[in-house]
PDB file of C-alpha atoms in Angstrom:
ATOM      1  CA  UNK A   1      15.169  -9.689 -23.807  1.00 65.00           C
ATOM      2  CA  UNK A   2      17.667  -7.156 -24.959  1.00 81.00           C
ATOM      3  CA  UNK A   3      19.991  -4.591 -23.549  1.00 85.00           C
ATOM      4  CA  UNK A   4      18.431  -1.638 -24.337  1.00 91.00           C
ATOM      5  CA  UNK A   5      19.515   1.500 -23.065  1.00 91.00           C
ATOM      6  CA  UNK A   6      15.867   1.551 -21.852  1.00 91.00           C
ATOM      7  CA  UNK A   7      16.193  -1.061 -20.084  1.00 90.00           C
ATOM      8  CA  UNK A   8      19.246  -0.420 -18.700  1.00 92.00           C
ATOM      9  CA  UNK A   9      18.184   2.841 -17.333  1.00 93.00           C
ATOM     10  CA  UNK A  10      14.839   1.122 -15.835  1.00 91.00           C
ATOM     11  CA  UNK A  11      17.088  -1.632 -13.850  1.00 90.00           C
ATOM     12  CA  UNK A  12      19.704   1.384 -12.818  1.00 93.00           C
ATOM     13  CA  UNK A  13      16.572   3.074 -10.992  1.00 92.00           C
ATOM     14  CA  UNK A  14      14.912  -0.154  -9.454  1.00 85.00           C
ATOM     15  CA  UNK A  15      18.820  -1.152  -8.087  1.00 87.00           C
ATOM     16  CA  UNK A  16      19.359   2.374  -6.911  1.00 89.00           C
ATOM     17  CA  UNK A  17      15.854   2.817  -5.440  1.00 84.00           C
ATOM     18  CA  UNK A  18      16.532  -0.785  -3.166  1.00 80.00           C
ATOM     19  CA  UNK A  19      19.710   0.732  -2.456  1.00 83.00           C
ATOM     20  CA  UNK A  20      17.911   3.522  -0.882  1.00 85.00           C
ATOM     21  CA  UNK A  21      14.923   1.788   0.334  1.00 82.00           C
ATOM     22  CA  UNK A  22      17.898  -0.599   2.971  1.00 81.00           C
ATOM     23  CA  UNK A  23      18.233   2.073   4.931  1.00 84.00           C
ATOM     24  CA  UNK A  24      15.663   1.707   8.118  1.00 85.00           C
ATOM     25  CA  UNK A  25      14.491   4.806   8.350  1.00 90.00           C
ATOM     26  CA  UNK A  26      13.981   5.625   5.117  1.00 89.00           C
ATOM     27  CA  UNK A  27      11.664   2.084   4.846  1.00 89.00           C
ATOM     28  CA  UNK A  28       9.878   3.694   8.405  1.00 91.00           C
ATOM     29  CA  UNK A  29       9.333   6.582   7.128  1.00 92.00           C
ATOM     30  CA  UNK A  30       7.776   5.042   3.335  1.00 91.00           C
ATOM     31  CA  UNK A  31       5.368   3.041   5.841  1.00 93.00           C
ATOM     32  CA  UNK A  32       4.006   6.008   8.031  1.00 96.00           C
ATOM     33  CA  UNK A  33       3.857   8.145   4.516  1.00 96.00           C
ATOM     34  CA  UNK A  34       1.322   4.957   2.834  1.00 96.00           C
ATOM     35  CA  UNK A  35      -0.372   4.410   6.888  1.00 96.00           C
ATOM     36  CA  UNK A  36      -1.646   7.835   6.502  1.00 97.00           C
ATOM     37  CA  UNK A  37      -2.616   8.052   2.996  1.00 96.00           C
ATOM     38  CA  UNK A  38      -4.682   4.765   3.661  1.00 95.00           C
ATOM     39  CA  UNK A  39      -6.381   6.633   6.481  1.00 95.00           C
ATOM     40  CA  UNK A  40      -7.056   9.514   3.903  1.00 96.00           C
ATOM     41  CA  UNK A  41      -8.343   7.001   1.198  1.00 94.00           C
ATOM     42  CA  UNK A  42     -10.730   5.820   3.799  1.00 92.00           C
ATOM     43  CA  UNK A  43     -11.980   9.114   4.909  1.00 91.00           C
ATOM     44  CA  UNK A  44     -12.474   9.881   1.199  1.00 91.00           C
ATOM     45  CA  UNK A  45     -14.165   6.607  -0.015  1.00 89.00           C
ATOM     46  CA  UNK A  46     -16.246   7.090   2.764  1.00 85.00           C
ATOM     47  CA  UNK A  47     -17.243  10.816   1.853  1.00 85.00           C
ATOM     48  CA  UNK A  48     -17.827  10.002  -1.773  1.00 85.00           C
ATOM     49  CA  UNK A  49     -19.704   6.828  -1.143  1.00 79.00           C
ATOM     50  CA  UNK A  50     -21.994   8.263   2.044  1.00 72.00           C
ATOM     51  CA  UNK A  51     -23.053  11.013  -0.456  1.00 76.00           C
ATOM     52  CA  UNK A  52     -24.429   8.778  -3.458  1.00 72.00           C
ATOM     53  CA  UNK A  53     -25.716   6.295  -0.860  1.00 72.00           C
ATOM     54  CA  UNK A  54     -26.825   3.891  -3.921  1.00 73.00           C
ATOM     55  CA  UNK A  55     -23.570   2.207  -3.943  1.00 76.00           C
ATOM     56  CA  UNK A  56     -22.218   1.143  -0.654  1.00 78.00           C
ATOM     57  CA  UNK A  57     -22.641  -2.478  -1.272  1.00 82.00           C
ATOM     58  CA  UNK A  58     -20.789  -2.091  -4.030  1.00 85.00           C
ATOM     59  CA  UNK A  59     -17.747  -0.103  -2.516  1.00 85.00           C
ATOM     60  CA  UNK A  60     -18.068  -2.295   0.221  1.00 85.00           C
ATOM     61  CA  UNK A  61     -17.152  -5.392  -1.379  1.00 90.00           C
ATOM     62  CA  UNK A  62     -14.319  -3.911  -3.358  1.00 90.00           C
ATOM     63  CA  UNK A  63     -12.636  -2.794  -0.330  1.00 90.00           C
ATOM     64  CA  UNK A  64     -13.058  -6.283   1.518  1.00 92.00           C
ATOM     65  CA  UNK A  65     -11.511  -8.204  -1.734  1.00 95.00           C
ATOM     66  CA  UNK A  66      -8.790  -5.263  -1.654  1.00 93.00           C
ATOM     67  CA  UNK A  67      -8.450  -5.754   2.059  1.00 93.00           C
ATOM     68  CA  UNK A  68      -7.654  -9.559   1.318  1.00 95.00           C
ATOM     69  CA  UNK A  69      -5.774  -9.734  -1.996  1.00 95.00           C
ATOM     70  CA  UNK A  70      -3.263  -7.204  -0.102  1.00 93.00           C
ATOM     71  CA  UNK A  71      -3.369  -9.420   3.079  1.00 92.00           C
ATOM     72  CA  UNK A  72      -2.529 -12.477   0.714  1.00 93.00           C
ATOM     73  CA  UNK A  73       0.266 -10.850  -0.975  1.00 91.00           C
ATOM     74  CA  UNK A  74       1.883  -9.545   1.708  1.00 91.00           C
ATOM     75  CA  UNK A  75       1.763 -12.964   4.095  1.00 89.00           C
ATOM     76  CA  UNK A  76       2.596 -14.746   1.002  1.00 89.00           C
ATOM     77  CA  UNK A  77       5.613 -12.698   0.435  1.00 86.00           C
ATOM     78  CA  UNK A  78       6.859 -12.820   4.278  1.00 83.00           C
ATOM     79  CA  UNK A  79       6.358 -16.989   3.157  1.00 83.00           C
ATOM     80  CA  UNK A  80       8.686 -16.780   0.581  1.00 80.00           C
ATOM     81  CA  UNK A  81      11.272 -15.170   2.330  1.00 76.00           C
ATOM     82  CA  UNK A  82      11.053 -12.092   0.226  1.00 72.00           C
ATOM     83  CA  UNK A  83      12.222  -8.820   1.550  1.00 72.00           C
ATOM     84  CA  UNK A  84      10.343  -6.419  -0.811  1.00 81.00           C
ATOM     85  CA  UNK A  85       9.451  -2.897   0.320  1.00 85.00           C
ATOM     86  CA  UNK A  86       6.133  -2.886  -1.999  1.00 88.00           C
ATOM     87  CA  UNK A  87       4.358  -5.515   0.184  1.00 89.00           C
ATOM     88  CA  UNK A  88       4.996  -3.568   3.341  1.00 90.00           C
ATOM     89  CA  UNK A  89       3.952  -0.458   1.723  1.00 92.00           C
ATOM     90  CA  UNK A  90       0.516  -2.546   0.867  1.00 94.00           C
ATOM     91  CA  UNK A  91       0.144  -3.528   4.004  1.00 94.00           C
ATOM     92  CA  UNK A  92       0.397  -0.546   5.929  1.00 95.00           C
ATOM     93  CA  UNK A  93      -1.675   1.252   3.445  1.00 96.00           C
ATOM     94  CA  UNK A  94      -4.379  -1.379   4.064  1.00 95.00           C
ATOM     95  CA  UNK A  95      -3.764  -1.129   7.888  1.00 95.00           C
ATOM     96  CA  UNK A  96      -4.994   2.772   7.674  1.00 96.00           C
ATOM     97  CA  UNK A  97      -7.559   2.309   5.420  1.00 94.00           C
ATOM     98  CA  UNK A  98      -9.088  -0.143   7.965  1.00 94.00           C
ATOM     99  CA  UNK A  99      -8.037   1.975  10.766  1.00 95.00           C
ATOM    100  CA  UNK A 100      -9.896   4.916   8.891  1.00 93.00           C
ATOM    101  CA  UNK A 101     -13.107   3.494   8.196  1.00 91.00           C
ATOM    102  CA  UNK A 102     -13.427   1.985  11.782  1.00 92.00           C
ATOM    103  CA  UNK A 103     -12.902   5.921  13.006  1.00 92.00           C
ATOM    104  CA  UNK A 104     -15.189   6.995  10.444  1.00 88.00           C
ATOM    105  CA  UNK A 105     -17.902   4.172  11.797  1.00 87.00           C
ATOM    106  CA  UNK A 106     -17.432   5.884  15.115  1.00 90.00           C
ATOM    107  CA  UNK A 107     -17.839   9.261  13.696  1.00 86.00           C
ATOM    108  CA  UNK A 108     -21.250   8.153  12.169  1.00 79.00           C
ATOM    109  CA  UNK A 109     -22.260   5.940  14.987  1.00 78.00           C
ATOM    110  CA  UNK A 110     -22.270   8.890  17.752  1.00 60.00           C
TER     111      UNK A 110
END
């Protein structure tokens, strides 16, 4: 590929957004940011699917094969000894969305 100053400018950005990504708190705080905007995706797929009711098979099996394609990236990730930020971000998105739908199940079920 060549050196364009395009793609210069995109590998400036990725280096300089890993650069600020190392720092731990930063990376803590990028996880609690995509935890809760999994738990609002639930509460929202949940809303818009509960009011159709003709399609909650359908949403249902989209979010289990999302559920698992981000489990299976982000395990096989840890396997490879890759220290990515975007698989942790997946992962805790996918750990509120599951946490939000089980609260939502509650909500429903009393």
């Amino acid at each position: 590929m060549q050196r364009t100053r395009l793609s210069t400018l995109v590998d400036q950005v990725g280096q300089r957004f890993s650069q600020w990504v190392f720092n731990p708190w930063r990376r803590i705080s990028l996880a609690v940011i995509s935890l809760l905007f999994g738990n609002f995706f639930a509460t929202a797929i949940s809303a818009t699917a509960g009011q159709t009711s003709e399609i909650d098979i359908l949403i249902s099996a989209i979010l289990v094969a999302m559920v698992e394609f981000i489990s299976w990236l982000y395990h096989r990730s840890r396997s490879n000894g890759q220290r990515t930020i975007l698989p942790e971000l997946l992962n805790s998105f996918k750990l509120g969305m599951v946490y939000g739908l089980f609260v939502e199940a509650f909500k429903l079920g009393s």
